Tab-separated table of C-alpha atoms in Angstrom:
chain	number	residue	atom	x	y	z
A	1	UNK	CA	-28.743	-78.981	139.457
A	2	UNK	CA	-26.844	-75.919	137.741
A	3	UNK	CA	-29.494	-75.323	135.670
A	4	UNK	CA	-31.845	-74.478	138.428
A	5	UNK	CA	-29.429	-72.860	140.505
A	6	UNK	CA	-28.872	-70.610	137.825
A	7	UNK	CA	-32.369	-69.345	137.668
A	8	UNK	CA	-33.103	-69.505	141.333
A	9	UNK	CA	-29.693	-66.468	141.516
A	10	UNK	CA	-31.561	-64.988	138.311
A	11	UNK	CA	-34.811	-64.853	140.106
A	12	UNK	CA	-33.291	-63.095	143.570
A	13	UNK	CA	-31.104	-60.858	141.205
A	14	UNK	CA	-34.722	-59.745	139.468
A	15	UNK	CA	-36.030	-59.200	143.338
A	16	UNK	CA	-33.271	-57.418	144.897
A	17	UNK	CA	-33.929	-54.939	141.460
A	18	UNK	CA	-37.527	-54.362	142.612
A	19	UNK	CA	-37.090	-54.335	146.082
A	20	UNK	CA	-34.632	-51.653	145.395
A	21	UNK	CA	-36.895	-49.639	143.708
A	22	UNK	CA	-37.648	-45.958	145.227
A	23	UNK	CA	-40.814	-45.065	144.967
A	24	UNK	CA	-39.761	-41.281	145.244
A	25	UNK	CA	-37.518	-41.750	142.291
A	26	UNK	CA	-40.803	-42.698	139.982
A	27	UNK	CA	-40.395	-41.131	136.827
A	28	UNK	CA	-37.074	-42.971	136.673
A	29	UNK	CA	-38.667	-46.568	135.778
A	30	UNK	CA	-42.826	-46.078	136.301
A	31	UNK	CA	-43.805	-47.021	132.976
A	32	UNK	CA	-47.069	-44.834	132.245
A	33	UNK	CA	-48.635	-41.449	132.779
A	34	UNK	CA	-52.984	-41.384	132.849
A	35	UNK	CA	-53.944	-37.783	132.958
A	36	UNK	CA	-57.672	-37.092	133.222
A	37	UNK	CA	-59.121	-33.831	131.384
A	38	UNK	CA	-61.817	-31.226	132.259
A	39	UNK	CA	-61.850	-32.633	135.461
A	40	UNK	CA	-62.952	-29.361	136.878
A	41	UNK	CA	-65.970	-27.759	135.863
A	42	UNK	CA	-64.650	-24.402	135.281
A	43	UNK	CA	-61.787	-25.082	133.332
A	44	UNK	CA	-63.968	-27.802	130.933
A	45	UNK	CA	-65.766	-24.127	130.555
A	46	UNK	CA	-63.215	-21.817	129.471
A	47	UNK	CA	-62.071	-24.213	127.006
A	48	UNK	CA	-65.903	-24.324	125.320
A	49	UNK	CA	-66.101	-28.109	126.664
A	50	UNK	CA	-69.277	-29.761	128.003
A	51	UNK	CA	-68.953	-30.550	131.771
A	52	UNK	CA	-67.982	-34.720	131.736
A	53	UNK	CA	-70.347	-37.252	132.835
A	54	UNK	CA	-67.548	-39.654	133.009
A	55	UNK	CA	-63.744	-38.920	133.449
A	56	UNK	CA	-61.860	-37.978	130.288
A	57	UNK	CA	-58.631	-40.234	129.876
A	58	UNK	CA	-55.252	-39.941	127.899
A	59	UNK	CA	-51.699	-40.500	128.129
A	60	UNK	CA	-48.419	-39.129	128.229
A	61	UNK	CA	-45.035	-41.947	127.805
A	62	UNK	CA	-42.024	-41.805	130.723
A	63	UNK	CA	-39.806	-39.703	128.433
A	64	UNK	CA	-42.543	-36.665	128.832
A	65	UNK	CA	-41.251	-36.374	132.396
A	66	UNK	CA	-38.891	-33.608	132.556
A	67	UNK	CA	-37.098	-32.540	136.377
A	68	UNK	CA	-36.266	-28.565	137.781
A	69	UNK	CA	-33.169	-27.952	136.061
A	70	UNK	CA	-34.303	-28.551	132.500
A	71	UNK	CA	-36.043	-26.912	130.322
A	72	UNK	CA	-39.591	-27.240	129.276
A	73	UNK	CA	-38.919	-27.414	125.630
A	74	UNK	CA	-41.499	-25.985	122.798
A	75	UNK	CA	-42.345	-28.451	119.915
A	76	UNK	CA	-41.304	-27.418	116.614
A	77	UNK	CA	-44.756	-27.699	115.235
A	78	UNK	CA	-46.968	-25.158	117.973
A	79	UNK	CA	-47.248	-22.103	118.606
A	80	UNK	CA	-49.604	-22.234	121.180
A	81	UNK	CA	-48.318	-24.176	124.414
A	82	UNK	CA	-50.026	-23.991	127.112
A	83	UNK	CA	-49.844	-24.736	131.237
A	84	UNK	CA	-52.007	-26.245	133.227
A	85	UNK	CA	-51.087	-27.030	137.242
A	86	UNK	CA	-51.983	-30.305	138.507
A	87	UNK	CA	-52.201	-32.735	141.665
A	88	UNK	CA	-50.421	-35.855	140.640
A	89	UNK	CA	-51.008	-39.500	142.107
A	90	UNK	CA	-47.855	-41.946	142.402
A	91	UNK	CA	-49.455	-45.341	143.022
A	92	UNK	CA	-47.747	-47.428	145.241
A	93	UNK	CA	-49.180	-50.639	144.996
A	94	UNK	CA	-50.242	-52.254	141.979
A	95	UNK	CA	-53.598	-53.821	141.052
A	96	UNK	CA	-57.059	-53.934	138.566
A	97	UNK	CA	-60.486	-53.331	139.266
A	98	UNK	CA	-59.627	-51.264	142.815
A	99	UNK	CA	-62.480	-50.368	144.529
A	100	UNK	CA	-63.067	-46.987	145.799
A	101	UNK	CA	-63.104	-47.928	149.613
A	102	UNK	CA	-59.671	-49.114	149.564
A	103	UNK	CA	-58.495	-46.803	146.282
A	104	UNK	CA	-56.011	-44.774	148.850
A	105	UNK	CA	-54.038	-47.702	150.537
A	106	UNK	CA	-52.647	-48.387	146.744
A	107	UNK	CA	-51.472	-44.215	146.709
A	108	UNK	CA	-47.604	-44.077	147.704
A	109	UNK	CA	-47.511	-40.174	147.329
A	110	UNK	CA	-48.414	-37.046	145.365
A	111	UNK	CA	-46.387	-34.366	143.077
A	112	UNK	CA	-46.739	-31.465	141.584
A	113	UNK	CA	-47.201	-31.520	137.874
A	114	UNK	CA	-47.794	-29.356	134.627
A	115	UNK	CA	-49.712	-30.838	131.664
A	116	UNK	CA	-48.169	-28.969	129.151
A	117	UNK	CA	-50.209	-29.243	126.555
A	118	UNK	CA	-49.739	-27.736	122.519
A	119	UNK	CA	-53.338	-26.073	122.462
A	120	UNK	CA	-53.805	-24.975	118.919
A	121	UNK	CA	-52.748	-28.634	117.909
A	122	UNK	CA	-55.463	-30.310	120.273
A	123	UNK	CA	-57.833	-28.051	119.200
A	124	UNK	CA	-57.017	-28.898	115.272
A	125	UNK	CA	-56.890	-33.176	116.742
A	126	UNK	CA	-60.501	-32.429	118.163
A	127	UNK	CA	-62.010	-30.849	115.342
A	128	UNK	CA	-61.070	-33.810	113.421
A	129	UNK	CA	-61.808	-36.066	115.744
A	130	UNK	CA	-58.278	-37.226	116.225
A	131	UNK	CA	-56.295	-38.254	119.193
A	132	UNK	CA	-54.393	-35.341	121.181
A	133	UNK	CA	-51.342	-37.240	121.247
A	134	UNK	CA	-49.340	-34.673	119.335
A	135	UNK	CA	-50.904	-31.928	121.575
A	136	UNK	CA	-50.073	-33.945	125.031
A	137	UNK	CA	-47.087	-36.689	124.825
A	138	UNK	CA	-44.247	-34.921	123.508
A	139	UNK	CA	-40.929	-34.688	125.514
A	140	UNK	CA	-40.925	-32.275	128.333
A	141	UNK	CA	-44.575	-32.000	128.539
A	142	UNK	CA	-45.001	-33.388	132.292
A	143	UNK	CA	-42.857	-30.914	134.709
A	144	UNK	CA	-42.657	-32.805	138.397
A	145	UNK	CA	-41.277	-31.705	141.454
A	146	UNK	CA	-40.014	-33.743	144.037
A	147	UNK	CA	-41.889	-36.950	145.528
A	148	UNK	CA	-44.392	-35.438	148.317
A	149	UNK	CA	-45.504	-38.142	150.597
A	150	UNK	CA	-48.442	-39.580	151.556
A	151	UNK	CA	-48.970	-38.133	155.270
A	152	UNK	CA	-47.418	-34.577	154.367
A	153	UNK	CA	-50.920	-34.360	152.526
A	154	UNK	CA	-53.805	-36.076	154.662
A	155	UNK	CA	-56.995	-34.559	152.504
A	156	UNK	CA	-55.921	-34.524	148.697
A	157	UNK	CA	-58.989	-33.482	148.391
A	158	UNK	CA	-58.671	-29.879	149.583
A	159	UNK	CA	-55.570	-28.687	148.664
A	160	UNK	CA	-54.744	-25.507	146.660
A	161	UNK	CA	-52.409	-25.176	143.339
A	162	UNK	CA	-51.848	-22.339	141.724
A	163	UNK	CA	-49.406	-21.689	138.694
A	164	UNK	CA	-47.310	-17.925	138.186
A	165	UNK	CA	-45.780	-17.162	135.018
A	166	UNK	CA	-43.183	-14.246	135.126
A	167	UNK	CA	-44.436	-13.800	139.082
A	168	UNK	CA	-48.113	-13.082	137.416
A	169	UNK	CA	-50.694	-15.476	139.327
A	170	UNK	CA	-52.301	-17.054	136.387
A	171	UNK	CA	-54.281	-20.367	138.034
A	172	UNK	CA	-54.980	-20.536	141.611
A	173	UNK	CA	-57.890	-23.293	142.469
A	174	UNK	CA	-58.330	-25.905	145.147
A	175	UNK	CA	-58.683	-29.758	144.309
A	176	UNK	CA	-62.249	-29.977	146.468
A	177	UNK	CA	-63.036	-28.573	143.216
A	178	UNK	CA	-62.339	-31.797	141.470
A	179	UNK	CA	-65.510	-32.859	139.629
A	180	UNK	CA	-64.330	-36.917	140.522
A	181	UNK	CA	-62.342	-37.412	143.614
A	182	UNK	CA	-59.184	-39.709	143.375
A	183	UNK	CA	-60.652	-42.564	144.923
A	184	UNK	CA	-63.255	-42.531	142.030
A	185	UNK	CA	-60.566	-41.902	139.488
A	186	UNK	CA	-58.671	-44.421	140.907
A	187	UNK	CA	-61.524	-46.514	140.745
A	188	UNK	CA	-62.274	-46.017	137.199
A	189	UNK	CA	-58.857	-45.856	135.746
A	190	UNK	CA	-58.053	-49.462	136.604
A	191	UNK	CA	-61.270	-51.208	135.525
A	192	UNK	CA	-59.646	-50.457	132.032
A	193	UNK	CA	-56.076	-49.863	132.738
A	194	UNK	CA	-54.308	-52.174	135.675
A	195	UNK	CA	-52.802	-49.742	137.433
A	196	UNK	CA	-48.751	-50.462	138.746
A	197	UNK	CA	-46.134	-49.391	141.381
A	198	UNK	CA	-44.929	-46.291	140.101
A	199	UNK	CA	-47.520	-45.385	137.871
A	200	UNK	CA	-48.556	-41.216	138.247
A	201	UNK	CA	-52.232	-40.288	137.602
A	202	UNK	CA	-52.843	-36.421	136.465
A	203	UNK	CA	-56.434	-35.183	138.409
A	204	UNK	CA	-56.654	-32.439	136.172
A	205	UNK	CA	-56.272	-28.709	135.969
A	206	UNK	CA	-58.081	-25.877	137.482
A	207	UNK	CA	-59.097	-22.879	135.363
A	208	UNK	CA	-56.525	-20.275	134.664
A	209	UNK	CA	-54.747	-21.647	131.718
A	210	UNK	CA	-52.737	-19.767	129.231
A	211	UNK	CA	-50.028	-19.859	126.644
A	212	UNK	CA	-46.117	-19.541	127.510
A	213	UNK	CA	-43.126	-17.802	125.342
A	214	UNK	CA	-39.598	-18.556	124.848
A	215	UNK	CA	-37.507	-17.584	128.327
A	216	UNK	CA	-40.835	-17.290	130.371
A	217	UNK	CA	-40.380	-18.551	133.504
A	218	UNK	CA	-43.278	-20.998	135.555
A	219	UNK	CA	-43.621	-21.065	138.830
A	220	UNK	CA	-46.038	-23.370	140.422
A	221	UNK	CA	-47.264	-24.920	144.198
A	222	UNK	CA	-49.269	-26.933	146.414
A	223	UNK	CA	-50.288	-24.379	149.464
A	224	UNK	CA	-46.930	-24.553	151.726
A	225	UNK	CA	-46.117	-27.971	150.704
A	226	UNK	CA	-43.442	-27.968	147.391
A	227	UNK	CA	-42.506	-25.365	144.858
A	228	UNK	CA	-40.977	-25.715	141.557
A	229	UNK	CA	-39.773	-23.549	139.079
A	230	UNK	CA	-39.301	-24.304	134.829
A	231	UNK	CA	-38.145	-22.053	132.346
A	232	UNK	CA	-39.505	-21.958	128.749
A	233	UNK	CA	-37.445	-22.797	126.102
A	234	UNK	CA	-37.534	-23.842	122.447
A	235	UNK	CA	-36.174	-26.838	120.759
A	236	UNK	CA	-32.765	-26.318	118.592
């Protein structure tokens, strides 16, 4: 009948939408962010944080995304921001409860990322014992380059970032560094959160960290791989 009709074309409208999804367009409809803190030792350190027995997880929405081009923009209410270079994970295939052995056939990809992160207002959210969403999810706070994929980087596991400001090195570390791997993160992540196409995990930053100014410019890398380049700049 028309009824049924009517949903059957409503139903291969919805599927031709999905199917036309690109995966290396994924901060224009994934729908969350999991980024995983003082996942290397060192940098857990120079922050005055015990090492983790356990991964460390928070969030950041889709609007934090911000593309080269744009500005990384300084909240109104810090004046402390800070960057910190990351590996990130675009999950291609959705599912819950993933277990590590099969953790990388669900990975579509990898980009570069900054957490940019408002450090004297997570310091003032962990002394109270509040979340750091003030210090984390704010707009602009997750730089990405462009979509790397999968087989340009066959061992995420030993890959090296590193992070200039003003063309002074400032973090330079390699991911075998990583206190849990991202099978294990993986893992973890969606016994508690189902994890879905388009989705981008944050592994953490290595040590090196540091505050950022007004018309400083960030440059940051994976070895030969991608490049990408943000100016600082303050919101009007």
């Amino acid at each position: 009948d028309q009824r049924s009709l009517y949903f059957r074309s409503y139903r291969l409208l919805l599927d031709s939408k999905m199917s036309a999804r690109n995966i290396a367009r994924f901060w224009e409809w994934g729908r969350k962010i999991i980024c995983v803190g003082r996942n290397y030792a060192d940098h857990a350190i120079e922050l005055k944080n015990a090492i983790p027995s356990e991964p460390v997880l928070f969030l950041k929405p889709p609007s934090a995304y911000v593309r080269e081009g744009s500005p990384i923009l300084v909240p109104f209410y810090t004046s402390n921001l800070h960057h910190e270079v990351e590996l990130g994970v675009v999950i291609g295939k959705a599912g819950t409860a993933i277990p590590q052995s099969s953790a990388m056939d669900h990975v579509a990809g990898y980009v570069l990322c900054l957490d940019m992160t408002a450090r004297d207002v997570q310091d003032e959210c962990k002394s109270k014992g509040l979340p750091w969403t003030l210090a984390k999810a704010f707009n602009t706070s997750c730089p990405i380059s462009d979509f790397i994929p999968k087989e340009k980087i066959p061992d995420p596991g030993n890959i090296n970032l590193w992070l200039k400001v003003n063309d002074i090195v400032k973090q330079n570390g390699s991911t075998s560094q990583m206190i849990f791997s991202i099978p294990y993160l993986i893992n973890y992540i969606s016994e508690i959160i189902s994890l879905e196409e388009g989705d981008l995990i944050l592994t953490g930053t290595p040590k090196g960290v540091s505050g950022v100014q007004e018309q400083d410019e960030l440059q940051a890398g994976i070895d030969d791989i991608v490049t990408m380049t943000f100016k600082v700049d303050r919101k009007s």
